CSV table of C-alpha atoms in Angstrom, one decimal:
chain,number,residue,atom,x,y,z
H,1,MET,CA,31.4,-43.5,3.9
H,2,LYS,CA,33.0,-40.1,3.9
H,3,PRO,CA,32.6,-38.1,0.7
H,4,ASN,CA,36.1,-38.7,-0.9
H,5,GLU,CA,37.2,-41.8,0.9
H,6,SER,CA,37.2,-45.3,-0.5
H,7,SER,CA,35.6,-48.0,1.8
H,8,LEU,CA,37.9,-49.3,4.5
H,9,THR,CA,35.6,-52.2,5.2
H,10,SER,CA,35.7,-53.4,1.6
H,11,LEU,CA,39.5,-53.3,1.7
H,12,VAL,CA,39.6,-55.3,4.9
H,13,ALA,CA,37.1,-57.8,3.5
H,14,ALA,CA,39.3,-58.2,0.4
H,15,PHE,CA,42.3,-58.8,2.7
H,16,GLY,CA,40.4,-61.6,4.4
H,17,ARG,CA,39.6,-63.2,1.1
H,18,ALA,CA,43.2,-62.9,-0.1
H,19,TYR,CA,44.5,-64.4,3.2
H,20,HIS,CA,42.1,-67.3,2.8
H,21,SER,CA,43.1,-68.0,-0.8
H,22,GLN,CA,46.8,-68.0,0.1
H,23,HIS,CA,46.9,-69.7,3.5
H,24,ASP,CA,43.7,-71.8,4.3
H,25,THR,CA,42.8,-75.4,3.3
H,26,PRO,CA,40.3,-76.5,2.4
H,27,LYS,CA,38.9,-73.4,0.6
H,28,ILE,CA,35.4,-72.1,1.4
H,29,PHE,CA,35.7,-69.5,-1.4
H,30,ASP,CA,38.9,-69.1,-3.5
H,31,ASP,CA,39.2,-65.5,-4.6
H,32,PHE,CA,42.6,-66.1,-6.2
H,33,MET,CA,42.4,-62.7,-8.0
H,34,VAL,CA,41.8,-60.3,-5.2
H,35,LYS,CA,45.4,-60.2,-4.1
H,36,GLU,CA,46.2,-58.4,-7.4
H,37,LEU,CA,44.0,-55.5,-6.2
H,38,ILE,CA,45.7,-55.0,-2.9
H,39,SER,CA,49.2,-53.4,-2.9
H,40,GLN,CA,52.0,-55.0,-0.9
H,41,LYS,CA,52.1,-51.9,1.4
H,42,GLU,CA,48.4,-52.2,2.1
H,43,PHE,CA,48.6,-55.9,2.8
H,44,SER,CA,51.6,-55.3,5.0
H,45,ASP,CA,49.9,-52.4,6.8
H,46,ILE,CA,46.7,-54.3,7.5
H,47,ARG,CA,48.7,-57.4,8.6
H,48,LYS,CA,50.8,-55.2,11.0
H,49,ASN,CA,47.8,-53.3,12.4
H,50,MET,CA,45.9,-56.5,13.0
H,51,ILE,CA,48.8,-58.2,14.8
H,52,GLU,CA,49.5,-55.1,16.9
H,53,GLY,CA,45.8,-54.8,17.7
H,54,ILE,CA,45.3,-58.3,19.0
H,55,THR,CA,44.6,-57.2,22.5
H,56,PHE,CA,41.5,-55.4,21.1
H,57,PHE,CA,40.2,-58.7,19.9
H,58,ASN,CA,41.4,-61.0,22.7
H,59,ALA,CA,44.0,-60.5,25.4
H,60,ASP,CA,44.3,-64.2,26.1
H,61,ILE,CA,45.2,-65.0,22.5
H,62,ALA,CA,47.6,-62.0,22.6
H,63,GLN,CA,49.4,-63.6,25.5
H,64,ARG,CA,49.3,-67.2,24.2
H,65,PHE,CA,50.8,-66.3,20.8
H,66,LYS,CA,52.9,-63.3,21.8
H,67,ASP,CA,56.0,-64.8,20.0
H,68,ASP,CA,54.1,-66.1,16.9
H,69,PRO,CA,52.7,-63.1,14.9
H,70,ASP,CA,51.7,-65.5,12.0
H,71,GLU,CA,49.4,-67.4,14.4
H,72,ILE,CA,48.0,-64.2,15.7
H,73,LEU,CA,47.1,-63.1,12.2
H,74,LYS,CA,45.6,-66.5,11.4
H,75,TRP,CA,43.5,-66.3,14.5
H,76,ILE,CA,42.2,-62.7,13.6
H,77,ALA,CA,41.6,-63.6,10.0
H,78,GLN,CA,39.8,-66.9,10.7
H,79,VAL,CA,37.8,-65.8,13.7
H,80,GLN,CA,37.0,-62.2,12.9
H,81,LEU,CA,37.7,-61.1,9.4
H,82,SER,CA,37.1,-63.9,6.9
H,83,PRO,CA,34.0,-66.1,7.9
H,84,THR,CA,31.2,-63.8,6.6
H,85,PRO,CA,32.9,-62.5,3.4
H,86,LEU,CA,33.9,-66.0,2.4
H,87,ALA,CA,30.7,-67.9,3.1
H,88,ARG,CA,28.3,-65.2,1.7
H,89,ALA,CA,30.4,-65.0,-1.5
H,90,ALA,CA,30.4,-68.8,-1.8
H,91,TYR,CA,26.7,-68.9,-1.4
H,92,CYS,CA,26.0,-66.0,-3.7
H,93,GLU,CA,28.1,-67.3,-6.6
H,94,LYS,CA,26.6,-70.8,-6.2
H,95,VAL,CA,23.1,-69.3,-6.7
H,96,LEU,CA,24.3,-67.0,-9.5
H,97,LEU,CA,25.8,-69.9,-11.5
H,98,ASN,CA,22.6,-71.8,-11.1
H,99,GLU,CA,20.6,-68.8,-12.3
H,100,LEU,CA,22.8,-68.7,-15.4
H,101,ARG,CA,21.6,-72.2,-16.3
H,102,LEU,CA,18.1,-70.8,-16.0
H,103,GLY,CA,18.5,-68.0,-18.5
H,104,LEU,CA,20.1,-65.2,-16.4
H,105,GLN,CA,21.4,-62.3,-18.6
H,106,GLN,CA,22.4,-59.6,-16.2
H,107,TYR,CA,24.3,-59.5,-12.9
H,108,VAL,CA,24.2,-56.4,-10.7
H,109,ILE,CA,26.7,-56.3,-7.8
H,110,ILE,CA,25.6,-53.6,-5.3
H,111,GLY,CA,28.4,-52.6,-2.9
H,112,ALA,CA,30.9,-54.3,-5.2
H,113,GLY,CA,34.0,-53.2,-3.5
H,114,LEU,CA,37.0,-55.2,-4.8
H,115,ASP,CA,34.8,-57.9,-6.3
H,116,THR,CA,36.6,-60.1,-8.9
H,117,PHE,CA,33.9,-62.3,-10.3
H,118,CYS,CA,34.3,-60.8,-13.8
H,119,PHE,CA,38.0,-61.6,-13.9
H,120,ARG,CA,37.6,-65.1,-12.4
H,121,HIS,CA,35.0,-66.0,-15.0
H,122,PRO,CA,36.2,-64.7,-18.4
H,123,GLU,CA,34.2,-67.5,-20.1
H,124,LEU,CA,31.0,-65.5,-19.4
H,125,LYS,CA,32.1,-62.5,-21.5
H,126,ASN,CA,29.6,-63.1,-24.2
H,127,SER,CA,26.7,-64.4,-22.1
H,128,LEU,CA,26.4,-62.1,-19.0
H,129,GLU,CA,26.4,-58.3,-18.6
H,130,ILE,CA,27.9,-57.4,-15.2
H,131,PHE,CA,27.2,-54.1,-13.5
H,132,GLU,CA,29.2,-53.2,-10.4
H,133,ILE,CA,27.7,-50.4,-8.3
H,134,ASP,CA,29.5,-48.7,-5.4
H,135,HIS,CA,30.4,-45.4,-3.8
H,136,PRO,CA,32.2,-43.0,-6.3
H,137,ALA,CA,35.4,-43.0,-4.2
H,138,THR,CA,35.5,-46.7,-4.0
H,139,GLN,CA,34.9,-47.0,-7.8
H,140,GLU,CA,37.7,-44.6,-8.6
H,141,SER,CA,40.0,-46.6,-6.3
H,142,LYS,CA,39.1,-49.8,-8.0
H,143,LYS,CA,39.8,-48.4,-11.5
H,144,LYS,CA,43.3,-47.4,-10.3
H,145,ARG,CA,43.8,-50.8,-8.8
H,146,LEU,CA,42.8,-52.6,-11.9
H,147,ALA,CA,45.1,-50.4,-14.0
H,148,HIS,CA,48.0,-51.0,-11.6
H,149,ALA,CA,47.4,-54.8,-11.9
H,150,ASN,CA,47.3,-54.5,-15.7
H,151,LEU,CA,43.7,-55.8,-15.7
H,152,LYS,CA,41.8,-54.3,-18.6
H,153,ILE,CA,38.1,-53.6,-17.9
H,154,PRO,CA,36.3,-55.9,-20.4
H,155,SER,CA,33.3,-54.7,-22.5
H,156,HIS,CA,30.7,-56.6,-20.5
H,157,LEU,CA,31.8,-55.1,-17.1
H,158,HIS,CA,30.3,-51.7,-16.2
H,159,LEU,CA,31.5,-49.8,-13.2
H,160,ILE,CA,28.8,-47.5,-11.9
H,161,SER,CA,29.1,-44.9,-9.1
H,162,MET,CA,26.3,-44.5,-6.7
H,163,ASP,CA,25.8,-43.4,-3.0
H,164,PHE,CA,23.3,-45.8,-1.4
H,165,ALA,CA,22.3,-43.2,1.2
H,166,HIS,CA,20.6,-41.3,-1.6
H,167,PRO,CA,17.6,-42.6,-3.6
H,168,PHE,CA,18.5,-45.3,-6.1
H,169,SER,CA,18.5,-44.3,-9.7
H,170,TYR,CA,18.5,-46.5,-12.7
H,171,SER,CA,19.7,-43.8,-15.1
H,172,ASN,CA,23.4,-44.7,-14.9
H,173,LEU,CA,22.6,-48.4,-15.4
H,174,LEU,CA,20.4,-47.7,-18.4
H,175,ASP,CA,23.2,-45.5,-19.9
H,176,GLU,CA,25.5,-48.5,-19.6
H,177,GLY,CA,23.1,-50.8,-21.5
H,178,PHE,CA,21.0,-52.3,-18.6
H,179,ALA,CA,17.7,-53.7,-20.0
H,180,ASN,CA,14.5,-55.3,-18.9
H,181,LYS,CA,15.9,-58.8,-18.8
H,182,LYS,CA,16.2,-61.5,-16.2
H,183,THR,CA,18.6,-60.1,-13.6
H,184,PHE,CA,20.4,-61.3,-10.5
H,185,PHE,CA,21.3,-58.8,-7.8
H,186,SER,CA,23.8,-59.3,-5.0
H,187,LEU,CA,23.8,-57.1,-2.0
H,188,LEU,CA,26.5,-58.4,0.3
H,189,GLY,CA,28.0,-56.6,3.2
H,190,VAL,CA,25.7,-53.6,2.6
H,191,SER,CA,22.5,-54.0,4.6
H,192,TYR,CA,24.1,-53.4,8.0
H,193,TYR,CA,25.3,-49.9,7.0
H,194,LEU,CA,21.9,-48.7,5.9
H,195,THR,CA,18.8,-47.9,7.9
H,196,LYS,CA,15.8,-50.2,7.5
H,197,GLU,CA,14.0,-47.6,5.5
H,198,GLU,CA,17.0,-47.2,3.1
H,199,ILE,CA,17.2,-50.9,2.6
H,200,SER,CA,13.5,-51.3,1.9
H,201,THR,CA,13.5,-48.4,-0.5
H,202,LEU,CA,16.6,-49.7,-2.3
H,203,ILE,CA,15.2,-53.2,-2.8
H,204,ASN,CA,11.9,-51.9,-3.9
H,205,HIS,CA,13.6,-49.6,-6.5
H,206,LEU,CA,15.9,-52.5,-7.7
H,207,PHE,CA,13.0,-54.6,-8.9
H,208,THR,CA,11.0,-51.9,-10.7
H,209,LYS,CA,12.7,-52.5,-14.0
H,210,VAL,CA,13.3,-56.2,-14.1
H,211,PRO,CA,10.9,-59.1,-15.0
H,212,SER,CA,9.4,-61.9,-12.9
H,213,GLY,CA,12.0,-64.5,-12.0
H,214,SER,CA,14.7,-61.9,-11.3
H,215,SER,CA,16.2,-62.4,-7.9
H,216,ILE,CA,18.6,-61.2,-5.2
H,217,VAL,CA,20.9,-62.6,-2.6
H,218,PHE,CA,21.8,-60.5,0.4
H,219,ASP,CA,23.1,-61.0,3.9
H,220,TYR,CA,21.5,-59.3,7.0
H,221,ALA,CA,22.1,-59.2,10.7
H,222,ASP,CA,19.3,-60.5,12.9
H,223,GLU,CA,17.8,-58.8,15.9
H,224,ASN,CA,20.6,-59.9,18.2
H,225,LEU,CA,23.3,-57.9,16.4
H,226,PHE,CA,23.7,-55.2,19.1
H,227,LYS,CA,23.2,-57.7,22.0
H,228,GLU,CA,25.1,-60.8,21.0
H,229,LYS,CA,28.8,-60.9,21.9
H,230,GLY,CA,29.6,-64.0,19.9
H,231,MET,CA,32.5,-66.4,20.2
H,232,PHE,CA,35.6,-64.5,21.5
H,233,ASN,CA,33.3,-61.4,21.5
H,234,ARG,CA,33.6,-61.2,17.7
H,235,VAL,CA,30.1,-59.9,17.0
H,236,GLU,CA,30.6,-57.1,19.5
H,237,ASN,CA,34.1,-56.5,18.0
H,238,MET,CA,32.6,-56.4,14.4
H,239,VAL,CA,30.2,-53.6,15.5
H,240,LYS,CA,33.0,-51.7,17.2
H,241,MET,CA,35.3,-52.0,14.2
H,242,ALA,CA,32.7,-50.7,11.8
H,243,SER,CA,32.1,-47.7,14.1
H,244,VAL,CA,35.8,-46.9,14.4
H,245,SER,CA,36.2,-47.1,10.6
H,246,GLY,CA,33.5,-44.4,10.1
H,247,GLU,CA,31.0,-46.9,8.7
H,248,SER,CA,28.7,-47.6,11.6
H,249,MET,CA,26.2,-50.5,11.5
H,250,LYS,CA,22.7,-49.2,11.6
H,251,SER,CA,20.2,-52.0,11.2
H,252,CYS,CA,19.2,-55.5,12.1
H,253,PHE,CA,16.0,-57.5,11.4
H,254,ALA,CA,13.8,-60.2,12.8
H,255,TYR,CA,13.0,-62.8,10.1
H,256,ASP,CA,9.3,-61.7,9.9
H,257,GLU,CA,10.5,-58.1,9.2
H,258,ILE,CA,12.6,-59.3,6.3
H,259,GLU,CA,9.7,-61.3,5.0
H,260,GLU,CA,7.3,-58.4,5.2
H,261,MET,CA,9.8,-56.0,3.6
H,262,LEU,CA,10.3,-58.3,0.6
H,263,GLU,CA,6.6,-59.0,0.2
H,264,ALA,CA,6.1,-55.2,-0.1
H,265,SER,CA,8.4,-55.4,-3.2
H,266,ASP,CA,6.6,-58.4,-4.6
H,267,LEU,CA,9.4,-60.8,-3.7
H,268,LEU,CA,9.2,-64.2,-2.2
H,269,ILE,CA,11.9,-65.8,0.0
H,270,TYR,CA,13.2,-68.8,-2.0
H,271,GLU,CA,15.9,-69.8,0.6
H,272,HIS,CA,16.9,-68.6,4.0
H,273,LEU,CA,20.2,-69.7,5.6
H,274,SER,CA,20.4,-69.3,9.4
H,275,PRO,CA,23.8,-69.1,11.1
H,276,ASP,CA,23.5,-72.8,12.0
H,277,THR,CA,22.8,-73.7,8.4
H,278,ILE,CA,25.6,-71.6,7.1
H,279,ASN,CA,27.9,-73.3,9.6
H,280,SER,CA,26.8,-76.7,8.4
H,281,LEU,CA,27.1,-75.9,4.7
H,282,PHE,CA,30.5,-74.1,4.7
H,283,PHE,CA,32.4,-74.7,7.9
H,284,ASP,CA,31.6,-78.3,8.8
H,285,GLU,CA,34.4,-80.5,10.1
H,286,ARG,CA,37.1,-77.8,9.8
H,287,THR,CA,40.1,-78.1,12.1
H,288,ASP,CA,41.0,-74.4,12.1
H,289,TYR,CA,39.2,-71.4,13.7
H,290,LEU,CA,36.8,-70.7,10.8
H,291,SER,CA,33.1,-70.8,11.7
H,292,ALA,CA,29.9,-68.9,10.8
H,293,PHE,CA,29.1,-65.7,12.5
H,294,GLU,CA,26.4,-66.0,15.1
H,295,THR,CA,24.1,-63.2,13.9
H,296,ILE,CA,24.4,-63.2,10.1
H,297,HIS,CA,21.8,-64.7,7.8
H,298,TYR,CA,21.6,-65.1,4.0
H,299,ILE,CA,18.5,-64.7,1.8
H,300,HIS,CA,17.7,-65.6,-1.8
H,301,ALA,CA,14.5,-63.9,-2.8
H,302,VAL,CA,12.7,-64.0,-6.2
H,303,LYS,CA,10.3,-61.6,-7.9
H,304,LYS,CA,6.9,-63.1,-8.3
């Protein structure tokens, strides 16, 4: 992230969710609200740039569909852009809704980007406090997008600015009413862009002011991130795209490193989804291009 620029990767991830909601069947995760936060010009510009950049992703596909821009966009969205944002959101919200049945009172979304959970679940207004944390420029951009879409920020939604490259501070959350209650954290699409030390420190700080039973869902890249090319070179392309956007990927983990890091923060792994498991849960028997990324895993960890 540059000091005064909103996250490009969060906008592209939102584009992928919007595309899926409008064009794909069956739905893995239906973010029917996110299109309201992307302007027509942004949607058109991303569409145009993706189609014109198809040779970066795959020269054979560029040639095969040279006269069919819609099929090119479908290929890019389903192969490259959408799989991880869709499946991790579907998994995270499945866990979250189950935690609500178990007494959850607070939800903290770290790296919230253009998250729309609050607006898709208005029925939770009186039962769940939601804290969205992201870079100051991204938060300002989101506030403008909500206003433009005539979406009023409800009283139980708290937008908090924070730079994750700096030490985590609870002060802004406490000012917004955060309390020592059972809390669920989501950390999606963030871990790749921090160093291992930054991730470890962040998770450790997150759980200093919440009780036993609080938990987190996050995604991480395994130790093959910078070696694995993936189907159609999509893993390699993901790393390159992040670098070009100014948000380079910095970390990847072996499973035992994740386990050790969480243990140091008094957390136990409740569930681990490997790429194969993610594929079976969310992409099984599809007839389109969508499938789980080869190096991305999901973790649900709970404080002892």
